[in-house]
PDB file of C-alpha atoms in Angstrom:
ATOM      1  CA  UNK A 214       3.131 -15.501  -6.224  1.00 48.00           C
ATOM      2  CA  UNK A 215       5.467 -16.500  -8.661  1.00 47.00           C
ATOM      3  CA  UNK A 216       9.070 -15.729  -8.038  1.00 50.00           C
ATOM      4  CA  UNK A 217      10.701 -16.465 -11.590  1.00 61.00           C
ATOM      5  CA  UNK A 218      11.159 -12.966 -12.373  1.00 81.00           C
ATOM      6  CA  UNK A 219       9.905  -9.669 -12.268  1.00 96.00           C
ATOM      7  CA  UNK A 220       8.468  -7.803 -15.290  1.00 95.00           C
ATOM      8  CA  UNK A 221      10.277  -4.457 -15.538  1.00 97.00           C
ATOM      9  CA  UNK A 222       8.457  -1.118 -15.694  1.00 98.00           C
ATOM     10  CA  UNK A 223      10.293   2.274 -16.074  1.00 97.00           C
ATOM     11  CA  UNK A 224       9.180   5.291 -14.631  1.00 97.00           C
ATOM     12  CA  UNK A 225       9.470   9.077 -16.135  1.00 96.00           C
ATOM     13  CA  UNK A 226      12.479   9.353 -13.824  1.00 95.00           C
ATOM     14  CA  UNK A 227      14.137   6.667 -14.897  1.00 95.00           C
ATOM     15  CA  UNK A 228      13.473   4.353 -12.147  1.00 97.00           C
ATOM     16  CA  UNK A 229      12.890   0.617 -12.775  1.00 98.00           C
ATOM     17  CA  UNK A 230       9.910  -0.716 -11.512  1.00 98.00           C
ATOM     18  CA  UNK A 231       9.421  -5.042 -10.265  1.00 98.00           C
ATOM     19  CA  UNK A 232       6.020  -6.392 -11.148  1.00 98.00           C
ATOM     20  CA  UNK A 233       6.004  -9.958  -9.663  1.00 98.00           C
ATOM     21  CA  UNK A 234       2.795 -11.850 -11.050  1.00 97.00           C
ATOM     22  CA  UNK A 235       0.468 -14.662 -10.767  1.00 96.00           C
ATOM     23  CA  UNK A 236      -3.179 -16.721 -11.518  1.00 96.00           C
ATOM     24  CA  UNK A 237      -5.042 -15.859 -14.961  1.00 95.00           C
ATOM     25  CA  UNK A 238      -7.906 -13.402 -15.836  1.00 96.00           C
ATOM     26  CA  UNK A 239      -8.094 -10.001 -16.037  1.00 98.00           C
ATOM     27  CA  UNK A 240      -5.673  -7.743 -14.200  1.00 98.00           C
ATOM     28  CA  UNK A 241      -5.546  -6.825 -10.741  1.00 98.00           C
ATOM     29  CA  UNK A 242      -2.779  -4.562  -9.642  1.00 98.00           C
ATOM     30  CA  UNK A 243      -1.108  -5.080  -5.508  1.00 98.00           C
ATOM     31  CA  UNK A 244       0.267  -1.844  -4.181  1.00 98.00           C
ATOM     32  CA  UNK A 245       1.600  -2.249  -0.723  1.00 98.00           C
ATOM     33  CA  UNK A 246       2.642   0.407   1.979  1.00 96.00           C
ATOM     34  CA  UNK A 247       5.379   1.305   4.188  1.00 95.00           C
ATOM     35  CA  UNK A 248       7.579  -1.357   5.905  1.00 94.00           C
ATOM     36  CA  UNK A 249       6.689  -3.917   2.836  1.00 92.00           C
ATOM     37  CA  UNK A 250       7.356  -5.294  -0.737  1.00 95.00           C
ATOM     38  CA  UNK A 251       5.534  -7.386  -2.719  1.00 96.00           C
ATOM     39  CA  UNK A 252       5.977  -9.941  -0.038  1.00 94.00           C
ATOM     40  CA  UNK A 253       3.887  -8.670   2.467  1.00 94.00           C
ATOM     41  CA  UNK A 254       0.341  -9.831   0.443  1.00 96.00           C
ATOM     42  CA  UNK A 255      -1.164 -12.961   1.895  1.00 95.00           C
ATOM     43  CA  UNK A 256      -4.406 -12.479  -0.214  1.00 97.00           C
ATOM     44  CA  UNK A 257      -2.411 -13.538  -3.942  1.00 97.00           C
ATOM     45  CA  UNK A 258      -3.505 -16.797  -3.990  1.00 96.00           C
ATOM     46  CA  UNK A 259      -6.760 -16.129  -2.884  1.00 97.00           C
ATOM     47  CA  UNK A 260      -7.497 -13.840  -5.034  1.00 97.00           C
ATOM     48  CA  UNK A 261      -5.476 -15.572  -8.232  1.00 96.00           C
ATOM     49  CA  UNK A 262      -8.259 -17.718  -9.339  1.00 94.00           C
ATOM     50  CA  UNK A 263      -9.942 -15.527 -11.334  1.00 93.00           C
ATOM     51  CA  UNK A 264      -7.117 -12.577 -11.623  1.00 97.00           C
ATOM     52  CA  UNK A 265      -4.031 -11.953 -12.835  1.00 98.00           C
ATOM     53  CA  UNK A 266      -2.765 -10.431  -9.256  1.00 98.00           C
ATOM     54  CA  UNK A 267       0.351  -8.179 -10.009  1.00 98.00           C
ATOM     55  CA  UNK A 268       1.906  -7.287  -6.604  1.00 98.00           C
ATOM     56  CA  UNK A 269       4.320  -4.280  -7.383  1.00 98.00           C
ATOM     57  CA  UNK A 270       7.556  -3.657  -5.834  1.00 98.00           C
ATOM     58  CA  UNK A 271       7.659   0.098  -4.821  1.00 98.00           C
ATOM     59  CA  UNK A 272      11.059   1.996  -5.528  1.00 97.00           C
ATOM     60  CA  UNK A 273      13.554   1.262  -3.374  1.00 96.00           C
ATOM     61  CA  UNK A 274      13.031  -1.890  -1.800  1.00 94.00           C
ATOM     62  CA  UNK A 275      12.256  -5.700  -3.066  1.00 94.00           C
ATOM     63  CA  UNK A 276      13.648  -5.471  -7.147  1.00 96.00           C
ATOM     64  CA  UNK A 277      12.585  -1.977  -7.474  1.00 97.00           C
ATOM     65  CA  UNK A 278      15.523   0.445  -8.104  1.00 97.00           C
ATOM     66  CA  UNK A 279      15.320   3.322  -6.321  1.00 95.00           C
ATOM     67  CA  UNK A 280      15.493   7.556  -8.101  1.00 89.00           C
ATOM     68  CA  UNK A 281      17.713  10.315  -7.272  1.00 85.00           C
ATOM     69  CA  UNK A 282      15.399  12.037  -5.468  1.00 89.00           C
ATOM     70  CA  UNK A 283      12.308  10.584  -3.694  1.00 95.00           C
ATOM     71  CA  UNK A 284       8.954  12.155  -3.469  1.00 96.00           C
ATOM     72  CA  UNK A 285       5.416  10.816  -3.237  1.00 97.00           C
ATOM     73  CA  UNK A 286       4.965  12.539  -6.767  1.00 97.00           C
ATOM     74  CA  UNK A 287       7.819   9.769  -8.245  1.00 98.00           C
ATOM     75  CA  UNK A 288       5.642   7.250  -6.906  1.00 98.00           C
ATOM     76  CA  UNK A 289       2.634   8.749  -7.726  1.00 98.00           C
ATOM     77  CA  UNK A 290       3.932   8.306 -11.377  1.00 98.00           C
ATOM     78  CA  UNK A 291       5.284   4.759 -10.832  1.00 98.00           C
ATOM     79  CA  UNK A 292       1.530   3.643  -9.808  1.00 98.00           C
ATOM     80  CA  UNK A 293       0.644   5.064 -13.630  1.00 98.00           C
ATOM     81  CA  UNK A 294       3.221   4.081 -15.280  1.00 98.00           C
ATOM     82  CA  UNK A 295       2.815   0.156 -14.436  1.00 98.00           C
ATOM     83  CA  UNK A 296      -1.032   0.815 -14.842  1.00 98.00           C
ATOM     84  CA  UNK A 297      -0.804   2.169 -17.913  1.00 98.00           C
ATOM     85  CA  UNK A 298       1.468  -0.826 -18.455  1.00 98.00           C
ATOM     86  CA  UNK A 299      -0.470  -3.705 -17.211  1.00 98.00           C
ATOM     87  CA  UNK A 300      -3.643  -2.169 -19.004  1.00 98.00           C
ATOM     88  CA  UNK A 301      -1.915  -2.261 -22.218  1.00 98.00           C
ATOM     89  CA  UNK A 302      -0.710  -5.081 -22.249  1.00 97.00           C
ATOM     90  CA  UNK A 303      -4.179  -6.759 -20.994  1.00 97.00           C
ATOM     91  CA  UNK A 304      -5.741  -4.279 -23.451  1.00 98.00           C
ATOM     92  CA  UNK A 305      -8.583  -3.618 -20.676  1.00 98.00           C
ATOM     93  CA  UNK A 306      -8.341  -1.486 -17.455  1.00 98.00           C
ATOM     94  CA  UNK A 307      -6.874  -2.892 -14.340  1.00 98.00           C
ATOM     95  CA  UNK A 308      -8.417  -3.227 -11.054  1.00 98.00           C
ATOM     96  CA  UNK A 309      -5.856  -1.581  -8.263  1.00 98.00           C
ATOM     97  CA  UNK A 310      -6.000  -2.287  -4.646  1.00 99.00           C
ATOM     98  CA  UNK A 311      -3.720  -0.270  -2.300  1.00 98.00           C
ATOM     99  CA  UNK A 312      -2.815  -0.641   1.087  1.00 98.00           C
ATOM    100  CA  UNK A 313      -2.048   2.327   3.516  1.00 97.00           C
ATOM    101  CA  UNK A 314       0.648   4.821   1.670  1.00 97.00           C
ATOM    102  CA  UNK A 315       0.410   2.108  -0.755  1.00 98.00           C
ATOM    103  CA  UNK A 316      -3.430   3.210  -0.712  1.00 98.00           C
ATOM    104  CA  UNK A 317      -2.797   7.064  -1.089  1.00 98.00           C
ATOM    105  CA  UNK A 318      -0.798   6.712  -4.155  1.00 98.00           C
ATOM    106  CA  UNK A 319      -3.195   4.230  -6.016  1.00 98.00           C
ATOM    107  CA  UNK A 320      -5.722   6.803  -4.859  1.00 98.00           C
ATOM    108  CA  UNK A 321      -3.934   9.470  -6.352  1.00 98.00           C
ATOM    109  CA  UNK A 322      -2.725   7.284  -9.461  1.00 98.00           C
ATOM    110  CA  UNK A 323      -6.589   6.692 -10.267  1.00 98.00           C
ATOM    111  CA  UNK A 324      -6.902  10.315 -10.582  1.00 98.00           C
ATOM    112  CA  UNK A 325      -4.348  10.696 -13.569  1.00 98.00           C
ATOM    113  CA  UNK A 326      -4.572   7.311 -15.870  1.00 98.00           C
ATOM    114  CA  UNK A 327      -8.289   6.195 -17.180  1.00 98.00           C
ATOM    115  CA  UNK A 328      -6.784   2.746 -17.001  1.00 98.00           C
ATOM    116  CA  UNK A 329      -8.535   1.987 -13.799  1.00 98.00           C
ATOM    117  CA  UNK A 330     -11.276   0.029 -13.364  1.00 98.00           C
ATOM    118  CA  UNK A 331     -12.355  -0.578 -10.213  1.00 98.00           C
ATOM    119  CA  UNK A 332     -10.073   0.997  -6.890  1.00 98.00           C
ATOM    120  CA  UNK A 333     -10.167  -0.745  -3.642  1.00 98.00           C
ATOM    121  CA  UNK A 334      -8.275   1.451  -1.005  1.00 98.00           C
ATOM    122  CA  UNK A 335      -7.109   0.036   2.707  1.00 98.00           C
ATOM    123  CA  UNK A 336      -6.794   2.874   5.316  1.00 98.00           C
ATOM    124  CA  UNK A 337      -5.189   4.941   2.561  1.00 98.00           C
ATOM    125  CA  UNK A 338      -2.214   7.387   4.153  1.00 95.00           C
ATOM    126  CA  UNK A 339      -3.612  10.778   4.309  1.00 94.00           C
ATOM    127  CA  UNK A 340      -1.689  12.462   6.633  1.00 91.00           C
ATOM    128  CA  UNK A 341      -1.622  16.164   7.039  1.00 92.00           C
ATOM    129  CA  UNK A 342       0.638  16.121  10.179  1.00 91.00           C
ATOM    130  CA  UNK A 343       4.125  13.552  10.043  1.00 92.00           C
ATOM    131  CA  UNK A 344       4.950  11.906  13.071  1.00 93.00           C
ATOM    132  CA  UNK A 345       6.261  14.079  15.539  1.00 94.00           C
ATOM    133  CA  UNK A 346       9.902  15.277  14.497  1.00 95.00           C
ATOM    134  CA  UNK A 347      11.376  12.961  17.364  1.00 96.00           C
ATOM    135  CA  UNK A 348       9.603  10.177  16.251  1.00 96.00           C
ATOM    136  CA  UNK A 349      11.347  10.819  12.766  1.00 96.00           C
ATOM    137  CA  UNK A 350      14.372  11.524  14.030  1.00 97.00           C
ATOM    138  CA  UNK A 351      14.752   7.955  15.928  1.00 97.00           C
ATOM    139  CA  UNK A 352      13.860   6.706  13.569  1.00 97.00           C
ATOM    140  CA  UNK A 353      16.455   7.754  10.939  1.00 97.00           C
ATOM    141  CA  UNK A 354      19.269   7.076  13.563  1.00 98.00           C
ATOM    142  CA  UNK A 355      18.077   3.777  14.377  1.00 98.00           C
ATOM    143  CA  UNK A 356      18.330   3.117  10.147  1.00 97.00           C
ATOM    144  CA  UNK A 357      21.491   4.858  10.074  1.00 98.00           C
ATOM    145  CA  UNK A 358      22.771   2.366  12.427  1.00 98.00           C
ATOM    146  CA  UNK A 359      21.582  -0.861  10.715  1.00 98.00           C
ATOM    147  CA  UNK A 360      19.193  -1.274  13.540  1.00 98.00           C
ATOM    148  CA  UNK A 361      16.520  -2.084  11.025  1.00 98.00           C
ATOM    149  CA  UNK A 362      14.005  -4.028  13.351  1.00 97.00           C
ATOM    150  CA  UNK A 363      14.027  -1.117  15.719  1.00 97.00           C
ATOM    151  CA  UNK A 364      12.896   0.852  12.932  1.00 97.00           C
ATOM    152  CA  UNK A 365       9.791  -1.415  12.364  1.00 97.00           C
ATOM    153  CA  UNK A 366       8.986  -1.985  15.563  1.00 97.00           C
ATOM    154  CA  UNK A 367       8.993   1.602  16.292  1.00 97.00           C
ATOM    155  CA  UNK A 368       7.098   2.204  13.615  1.00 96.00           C
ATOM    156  CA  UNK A 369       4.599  -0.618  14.522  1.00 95.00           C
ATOM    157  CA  UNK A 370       4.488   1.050  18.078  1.00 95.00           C
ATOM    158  CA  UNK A 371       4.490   5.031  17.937  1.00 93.00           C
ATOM    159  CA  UNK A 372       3.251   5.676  14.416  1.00 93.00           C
ATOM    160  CA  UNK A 373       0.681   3.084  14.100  1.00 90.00           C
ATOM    161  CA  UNK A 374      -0.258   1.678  17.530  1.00 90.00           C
ATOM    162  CA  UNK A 375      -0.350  -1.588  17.107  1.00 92.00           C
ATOM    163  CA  UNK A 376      -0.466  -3.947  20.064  1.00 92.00           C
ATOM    164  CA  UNK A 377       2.278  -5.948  21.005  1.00 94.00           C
ATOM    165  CA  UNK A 378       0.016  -9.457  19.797  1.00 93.00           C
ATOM    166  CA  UNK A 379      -0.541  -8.243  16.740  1.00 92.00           C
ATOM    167  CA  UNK A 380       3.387  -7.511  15.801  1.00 94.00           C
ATOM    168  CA  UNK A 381       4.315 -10.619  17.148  1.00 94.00           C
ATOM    169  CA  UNK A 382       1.848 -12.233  14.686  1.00 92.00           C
ATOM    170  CA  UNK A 383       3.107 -10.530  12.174  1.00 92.00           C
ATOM    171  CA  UNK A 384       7.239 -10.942  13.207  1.00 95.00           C
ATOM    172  CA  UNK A 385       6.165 -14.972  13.062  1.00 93.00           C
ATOM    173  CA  UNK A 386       4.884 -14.585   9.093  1.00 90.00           C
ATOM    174  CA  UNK A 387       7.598 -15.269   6.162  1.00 90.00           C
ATOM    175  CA  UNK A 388       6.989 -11.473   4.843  1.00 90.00           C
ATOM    176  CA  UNK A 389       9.078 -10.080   8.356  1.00 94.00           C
ATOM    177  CA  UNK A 390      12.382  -9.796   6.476  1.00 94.00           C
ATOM    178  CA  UNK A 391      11.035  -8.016   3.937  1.00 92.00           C
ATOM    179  CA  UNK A 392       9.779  -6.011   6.336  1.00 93.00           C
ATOM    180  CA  UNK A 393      13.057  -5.526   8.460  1.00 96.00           C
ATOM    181  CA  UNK A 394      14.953  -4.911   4.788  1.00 95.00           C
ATOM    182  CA  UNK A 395      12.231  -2.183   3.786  1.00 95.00           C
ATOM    183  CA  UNK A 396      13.523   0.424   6.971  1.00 96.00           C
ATOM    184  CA  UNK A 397      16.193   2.378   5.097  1.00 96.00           C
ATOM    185  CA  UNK A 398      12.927   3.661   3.503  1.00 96.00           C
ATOM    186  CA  UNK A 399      10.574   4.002   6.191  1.00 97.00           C
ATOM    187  CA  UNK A 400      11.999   7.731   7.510  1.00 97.00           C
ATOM    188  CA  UNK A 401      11.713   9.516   4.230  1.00 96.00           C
ATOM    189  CA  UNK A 402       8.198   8.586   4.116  1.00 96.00           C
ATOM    190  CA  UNK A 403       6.999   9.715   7.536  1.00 96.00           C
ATOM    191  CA  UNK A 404       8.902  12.851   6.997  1.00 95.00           C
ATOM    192  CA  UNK A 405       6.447  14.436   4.573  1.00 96.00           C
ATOM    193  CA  UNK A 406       2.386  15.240   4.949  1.00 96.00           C
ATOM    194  CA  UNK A 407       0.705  12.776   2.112  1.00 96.00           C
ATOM    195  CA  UNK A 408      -2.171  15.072   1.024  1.00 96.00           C
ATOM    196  CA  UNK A 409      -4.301  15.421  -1.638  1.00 96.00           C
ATOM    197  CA  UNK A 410      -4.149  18.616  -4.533  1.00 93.00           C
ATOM    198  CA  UNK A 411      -7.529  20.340  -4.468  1.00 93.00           C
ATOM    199  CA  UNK A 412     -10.045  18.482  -7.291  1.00 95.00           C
ATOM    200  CA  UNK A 413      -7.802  15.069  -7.434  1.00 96.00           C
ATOM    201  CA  UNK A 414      -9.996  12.676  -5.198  1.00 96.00           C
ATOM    202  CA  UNK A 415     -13.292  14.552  -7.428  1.00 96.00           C
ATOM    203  CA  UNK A 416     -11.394  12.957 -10.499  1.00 97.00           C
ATOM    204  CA  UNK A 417     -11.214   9.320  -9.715  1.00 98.00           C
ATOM    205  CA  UNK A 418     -14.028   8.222 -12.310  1.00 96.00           C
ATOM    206  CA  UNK A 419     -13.530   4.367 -11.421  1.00 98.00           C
ATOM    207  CA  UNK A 420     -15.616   3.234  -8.252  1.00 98.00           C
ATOM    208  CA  UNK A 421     -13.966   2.507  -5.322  1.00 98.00           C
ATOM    209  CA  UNK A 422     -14.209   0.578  -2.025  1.00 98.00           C
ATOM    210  CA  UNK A 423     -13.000   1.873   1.081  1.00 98.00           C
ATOM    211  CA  UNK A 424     -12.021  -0.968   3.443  1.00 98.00           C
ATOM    212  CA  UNK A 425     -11.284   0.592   7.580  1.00 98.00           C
ATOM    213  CA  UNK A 426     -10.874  -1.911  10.825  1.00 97.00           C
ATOM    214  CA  UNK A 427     -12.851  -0.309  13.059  1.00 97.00           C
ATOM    215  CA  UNK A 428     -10.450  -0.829  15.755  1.00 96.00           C
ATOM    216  CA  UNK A 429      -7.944   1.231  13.806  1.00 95.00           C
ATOM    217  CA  UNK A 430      -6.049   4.614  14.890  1.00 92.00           C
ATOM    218  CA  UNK A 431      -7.582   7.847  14.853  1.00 93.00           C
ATOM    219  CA  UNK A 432      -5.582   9.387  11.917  1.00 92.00           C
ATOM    220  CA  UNK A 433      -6.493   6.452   9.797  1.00 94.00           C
ATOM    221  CA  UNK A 434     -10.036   6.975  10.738  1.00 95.00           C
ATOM    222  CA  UNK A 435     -10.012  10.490   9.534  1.00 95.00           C
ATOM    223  CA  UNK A 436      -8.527   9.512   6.142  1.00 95.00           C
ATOM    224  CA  UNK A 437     -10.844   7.310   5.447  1.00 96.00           C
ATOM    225  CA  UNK A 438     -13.883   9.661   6.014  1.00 96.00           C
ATOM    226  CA  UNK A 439     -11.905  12.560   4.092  1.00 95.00           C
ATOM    227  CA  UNK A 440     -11.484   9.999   0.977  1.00 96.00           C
ATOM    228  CA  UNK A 441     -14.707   8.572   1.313  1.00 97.00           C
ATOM    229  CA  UNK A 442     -16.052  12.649   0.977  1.00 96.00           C
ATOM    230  CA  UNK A 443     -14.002  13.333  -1.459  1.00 96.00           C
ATOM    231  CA  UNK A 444     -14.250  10.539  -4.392  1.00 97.00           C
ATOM    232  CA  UNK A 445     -17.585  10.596  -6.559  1.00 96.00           C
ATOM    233  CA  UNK A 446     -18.584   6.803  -6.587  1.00 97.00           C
ATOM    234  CA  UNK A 447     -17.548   5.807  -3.372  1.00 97.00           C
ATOM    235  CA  UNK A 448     -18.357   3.055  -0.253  1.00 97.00           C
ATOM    236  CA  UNK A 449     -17.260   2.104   2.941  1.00 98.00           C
ATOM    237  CA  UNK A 450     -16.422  -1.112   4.233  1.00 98.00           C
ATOM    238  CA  UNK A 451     -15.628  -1.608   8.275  1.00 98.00           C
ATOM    239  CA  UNK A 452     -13.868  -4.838   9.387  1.00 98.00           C
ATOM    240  CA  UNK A 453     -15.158  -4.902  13.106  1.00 97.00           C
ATOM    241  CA  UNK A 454     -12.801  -6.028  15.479  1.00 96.00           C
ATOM    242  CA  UNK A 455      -9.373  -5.359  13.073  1.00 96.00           C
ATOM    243  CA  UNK A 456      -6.845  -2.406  12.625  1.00 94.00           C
ATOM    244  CA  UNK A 457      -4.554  -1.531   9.677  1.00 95.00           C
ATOM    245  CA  UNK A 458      -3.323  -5.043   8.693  1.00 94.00           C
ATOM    246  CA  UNK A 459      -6.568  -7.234   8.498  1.00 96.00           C
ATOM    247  CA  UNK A 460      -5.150  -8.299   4.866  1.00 96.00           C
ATOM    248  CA  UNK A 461      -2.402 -10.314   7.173  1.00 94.00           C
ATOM    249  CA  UNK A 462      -4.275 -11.615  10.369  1.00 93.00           C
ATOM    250  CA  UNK A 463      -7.133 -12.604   8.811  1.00 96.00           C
ATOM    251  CA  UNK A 464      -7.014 -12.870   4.556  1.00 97.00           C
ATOM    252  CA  UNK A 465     -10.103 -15.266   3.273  1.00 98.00           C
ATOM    253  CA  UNK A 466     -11.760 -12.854   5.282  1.00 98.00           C
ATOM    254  CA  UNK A 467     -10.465  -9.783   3.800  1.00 98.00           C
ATOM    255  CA  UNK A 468     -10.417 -11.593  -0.090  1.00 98.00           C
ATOM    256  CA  UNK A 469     -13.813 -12.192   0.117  1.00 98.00           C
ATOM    257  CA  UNK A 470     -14.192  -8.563   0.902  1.00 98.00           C
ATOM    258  CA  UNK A 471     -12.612  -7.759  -2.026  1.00 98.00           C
ATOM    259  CA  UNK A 472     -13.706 -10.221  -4.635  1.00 97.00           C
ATOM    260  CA  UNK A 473     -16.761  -9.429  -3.761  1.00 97.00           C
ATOM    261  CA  UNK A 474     -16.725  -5.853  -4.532  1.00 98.00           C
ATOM    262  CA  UNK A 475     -14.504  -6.231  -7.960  1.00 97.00           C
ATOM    263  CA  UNK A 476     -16.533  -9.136  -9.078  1.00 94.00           C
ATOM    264  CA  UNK A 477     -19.633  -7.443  -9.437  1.00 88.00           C
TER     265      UNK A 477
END
């Protein structure tokens, strides 16, 4: 990923948008999940041969600016907005992969801009139910204290049970500071359910690929059977043996997955 400079995007609210981007061909849109920026892809390269891979920076972290007041509809609208962006400027529609919340809002972006060609969606968010309020509530004191690695790691732990191997592989990769940096965010978006308005997953025209580890949590298990009963043209993909971040312990693997399914 090149690091010369962001492309700017604004969004309705007023909210500027990074777009960090890469390789040659036609465009492929990155939009990461809690706990990240545009850092946390290890698939760029990989997938840069035959794409122009943009890897967004989500409001309020990485170059992203952040809006007065946040809601999953503002970033709803800064999915379209640098979709609508990217397509123009390619003058074709963009391929969008998404990755956890990251995955919800692409999911939901698909259903408002015809600018999108072909959706690949990672354990998308859908979450009826938050965390537990005490869950929340830790973690907003730990942020409010600057104890930004407890708020990962807690994160990691009680939201999305990950064993203690697989954090430590991720802690030892170059994308952990982005990580730590991204906490001030992370309580604001487990406070909330991320669900879907009644007819938007019918309205995603653009076929999509559903990729689930089938070693992952139960919650992300249901969201990816919801989704996959929910969009028109859709298939499932299971990574045996992985959980929610497959894209990090293991990307040729999970590339191929995904060229694969766009390149056809």
């Amino acid at each position: 990923m090149s690091e010369s400079g962001p492309r700017q995007v604004h969004a309705p609210d007023g909210a500027r948008i990074a777009v960090w981007s890469s390789g040659s061909g036609p465009p492929l849109l990155l939009v990461h999940g809690t706990m990240s920026d545009h850092r946390r892809w290890r698939i760029t390269d990989l997938l840069a041969g035959d794409r122009t891979v943009h890897a967004m920076d989500r409001r309020g972290r990485g170059g992203s600016t952040d809006g007065p007041r946040w809601a999953p509809e503002r970033e709803v609208e800064d999915v379209v907005a640098v979709v609508d962006d990217l397509a123009a400027e390619a003058a074709q529609p963009v391929d969008v992969l998404g990755h956890s919340l990251g995955g919800y809002l692409a999911l939901r972006a698909a259903a408002r801009t015809p600018h999108v060609r072909r959706l690949v969606l990672y354990e998308p968010a859908l979450v009826e139910h938050p965390p537990p309020a005490d869950v929340v509530a830790r973690l907003q004191v730990a942020s409010d204290e600057g104890r930004y690695v407890d708020v990962v790691e807690l994160m990691m732990r009680e939201v999305l049970h990950m064993p203690d191997d697989e954090i430590a592989a991720l802690r030892d990769q170059p994308s952990w500071a982005a990580r730590v940096a991204s906490a001030p965010t992370v309580p604001r978006e487990e406070s909330v359910p991320l669900v879907l308005a009644p007819g938007e997953a019918a309205a995603v025209t653009a076929p999509t690929l559903l990729i689930r580890g089938g070693d992952s949590p139960a919650f992300l298990q249901d969201a990816v059977r919801t989704v996959a009963e929910s969009v028109p043209d859709c298939e499932v993909v299971t990574l045996e043996g992985h959980r929610h971040v497959a894209d990090q312990t293991d990307p040729e693997m999970f590339a191929a997955v995904v060229r694969e399914f766009l390149l056809r």
